[in-house]
XYZ file of C-alpha atoms in Angstrom:
218
model
C 209.427 169.046 103.567
C 207.684 172.132 102.262
C 203.856 172.112 102.225
C 203.734 175.244 100.072
C 205.877 173.626 97.381
C 208.059 176.695 96.929
C 211.300 174.902 97.817
C 210.639 171.422 96.473
C 210.445 169.758 93.090
C 209.327 166.253 92.268
C 210.890 164.628 89.213
C 209.579 161.116 88.675
C 211.540 158.485 86.819
C 214.282 155.893 86.942
C 217.960 156.809 86.649
C 219.490 153.946 84.716
C 221.537 155.885 82.190
C 223.369 159.127 81.512
C 220.364 160.864 79.980
C 218.243 160.108 83.055
C 220.758 161.721 85.382
C 221.056 164.752 83.171
C 217.265 165.158 83.019
C 217.018 165.108 86.815
C 219.712 167.729 87.332
C 218.416 169.863 84.451
C 215.022 169.982 86.133
C 216.645 171.112 89.391
C 218.739 173.756 87.655
C 215.708 175.091 85.807
C 213.673 175.322 88.999
C 216.328 176.567 91.444
C 219.043 178.080 89.274
C 221.730 175.569 90.151
C 222.754 172.598 92.269
C 224.865 172.873 95.416
C 224.295 169.519 97.118
C 223.432 166.024 95.920
C 222.426 163.284 98.366
C 222.399 159.807 96.845
C 219.987 157.891 99.067
C 218.558 155.068 96.987
C 218.565 151.332 97.374
C 216.652 148.216 98.338
C 217.933 146.149 101.259
C 217.037 142.581 100.410
C 218.281 139.544 102.302
C 218.841 136.395 100.227
C 221.497 133.659 100.337
C 224.169 134.030 97.666
C 223.394 130.662 96.069
C 219.756 131.700 95.650
C 220.401 135.104 94.083
C 219.005 135.584 90.581
C 219.707 137.920 87.688
C 216.772 140.020 88.840
C 218.237 140.316 92.349
C 221.555 141.538 90.979
C 219.959 143.971 88.561
C 217.728 145.299 91.351
C 220.800 146.084 93.453
C 222.738 147.685 90.621
C 219.695 149.546 89.324
C 218.575 150.913 92.683
C 221.998 151.769 94.113
C 224.948 151.959 91.760
C 223.602 153.251 88.453
C 221.551 156.118 89.949
C 224.523 157.189 92.059
C 226.893 157.171 89.104
C 224.751 159.079 86.627
C 223.178 161.542 89.056
C 226.617 162.338 90.464
C 228.070 162.921 87.003
C 225.295 165.328 86.044
C 225.341 167.086 89.415
C 229.115 167.502 89.368
C 228.907 169.233 85.994
C 226.323 171.650 87.393
C 228.358 172.211 90.575
C 231.471 172.962 88.544
C 229.650 175.850 86.908
C 228.844 177.278 90.361
C 232.379 176.888 91.670
C 231.877 173.851 93.871
C 229.446 171.768 95.860
C 229.037 168.633 97.918
C 227.901 165.087 97.226
C 226.902 162.840 100.121
C 226.263 159.154 99.531
C 224.090 157.160 101.902
C 226.092 153.962 102.109
C 225.966 150.960 104.379
C 227.931 149.106 107.013
C 227.136 146.012 104.897
C 229.534 147.434 102.303
C 232.289 147.272 104.917
C 231.437 144.275 107.068
C 229.545 141.059 106.317
C 226.866 139.888 108.763
C 226.297 136.135 108.712
C 222.625 136.299 109.658
C 221.781 138.884 106.986
C 223.251 137.598 103.693
C 223.048 140.509 101.280
C 225.712 139.855 98.655
C 224.084 141.829 95.826
C 223.126 144.787 98.028
C 226.519 144.828 99.745
C 228.405 144.682 96.444
C 226.423 147.588 95.019
C 226.892 149.632 98.186
C 230.626 148.902 98.142
C 230.664 150.304 94.624
C 228.964 153.442 95.914
C 231.654 153.771 98.594
C 234.458 153.261 96.061
C 232.936 155.774 93.670
C 232.881 158.384 96.429
C 236.606 158.040 97.038
C 237.422 158.245 93.342
C 235.220 161.280 92.809
C 236.619 162.981 95.918
C 240.085 162.956 94.375
C 239.033 163.679 90.818
C 236.636 166.506 91.663
C 238.710 168.163 94.381
C 240.207 170.715 91.930
C 236.632 171.798 91.180
C 235.956 172.323 94.906
C 233.417 169.496 94.924
C 233.570 167.359 98.055
C 232.311 163.760 98.102
C 231.683 161.776 101.287
C 229.691 158.778 102.496
C 227.710 157.872 105.596
C 227.617 154.144 106.397
C 224.412 153.098 108.142
C 223.389 150.147 110.274
C 219.694 149.450 110.987
C 217.647 152.645 110.689
C 213.912 152.670 111.325
C 212.150 153.844 108.161
C 208.949 152.832 106.339
C 211.092 150.959 103.801
C 210.794 147.736 105.773
C 207.038 147.817 105.287
C 207.503 147.344 101.544
C 208.052 143.642 102.082
C 206.505 142.892 105.479
C 203.549 144.001 107.560
C 203.957 146.961 109.949
C 203.757 144.528 112.859
C 206.482 142.309 111.392
C 208.671 145.319 110.658
C 208.297 146.545 114.234
C 209.264 143.128 115.614
C 212.345 142.906 113.404
C 213.528 146.409 114.248
C 213.061 145.830 117.959
C 215.037 142.606 117.710
C 218.136 144.391 116.375
C 218.427 147.027 119.102
C 221.033 144.957 120.959
C 223.089 144.603 117.773
C 224.144 148.237 118.169
C 226.543 149.078 121.044
C 224.502 152.214 121.803
C 221.572 149.908 122.473
C 219.083 151.079 119.883
C 218.404 151.147 116.171
C 218.867 154.405 114.302
C 216.248 157.013 113.559
C 216.113 159.216 110.450
C 217.176 162.259 112.490
C 220.385 160.446 113.456
C 221.286 160.245 109.782
C 220.078 163.693 108.766
C 222.487 165.416 111.153
C 225.462 163.591 109.658
C 224.384 164.363 106.100
C 223.864 168.048 106.862
C 227.311 168.211 108.442
C 229.059 166.622 105.466
C 227.104 168.759 103.006
C 227.739 172.019 104.859
C 230.560 174.485 105.341
C 231.576 172.954 108.685
C 232.959 169.997 106.689
C 234.660 172.229 104.131
C 238.012 170.446 104.576
C 236.602 166.905 104.544
C 236.341 164.814 101.397
C 236.687 161.151 100.496
C 235.681 159.947 103.952
C 233.220 157.333 105.192
C 231.444 158.282 108.405
C 229.806 155.354 110.218
C 226.373 156.346 111.503
C 225.691 152.958 113.009
C 225.267 153.098 116.765
C 228.847 151.909 117.201
C 228.618 148.639 115.260
C 231.766 149.166 113.193
C 233.712 150.342 116.235
C 233.349 146.970 117.913
C 230.850 144.235 117.255
C 228.117 143.937 119.850
C 226.378 140.613 120.657
C 225.432 138.674 117.543
C 222.384 139.705 115.579
C 219.388 137.661 116.622
C 218.260 135.037 114.080
C 214.845 136.626 113.622
C 216.488 139.709 112.155
C 217.518 137.651 109.160
C 213.961 137.939 107.858
C 214.402 141.595 106.842
């Protein structure tokens, strides 16, 4: 992002409570003088049948998706209010909007749906403060995250197998998502708030051929 380190700040830690969110935003304010944009892009996509889900699975979903979004957004909104406005963009999921039989992700989907619902509530509540809140809903995007729980070769095979799932004929790339986030965070979207923008290769527009069974291993 910035090899010289002049425009970046690393703040390690988990955001599971109000104090954690405040510490993160305080560090940003101290370093940069304020906060204009928050992008909530956390989460662990884990496939597991509903009847096999455990307390740990549910807590992982809530702890990696919903709690960080809630507390970081609260702290960031307070900082944005002091500057006269800002933008929050949540990285959501098509799994929060549409269930896929071959990828059972009840805990992940529930937490992501909460992220989507929070965005709509905050969009209305924070509009008088000129803080806009929107969400991008993703399908399969090629990132190193898949290699956390499978080998690089296995991850490549899975990602290649889902290309046909997307009407545009390919899985997403990080740059596909970045453009949407920059748009929603920037002045060009100054009259847009409370929306969900699918960045999914057309999946939510009309279902393409069924996801291949091997993709259920992700």
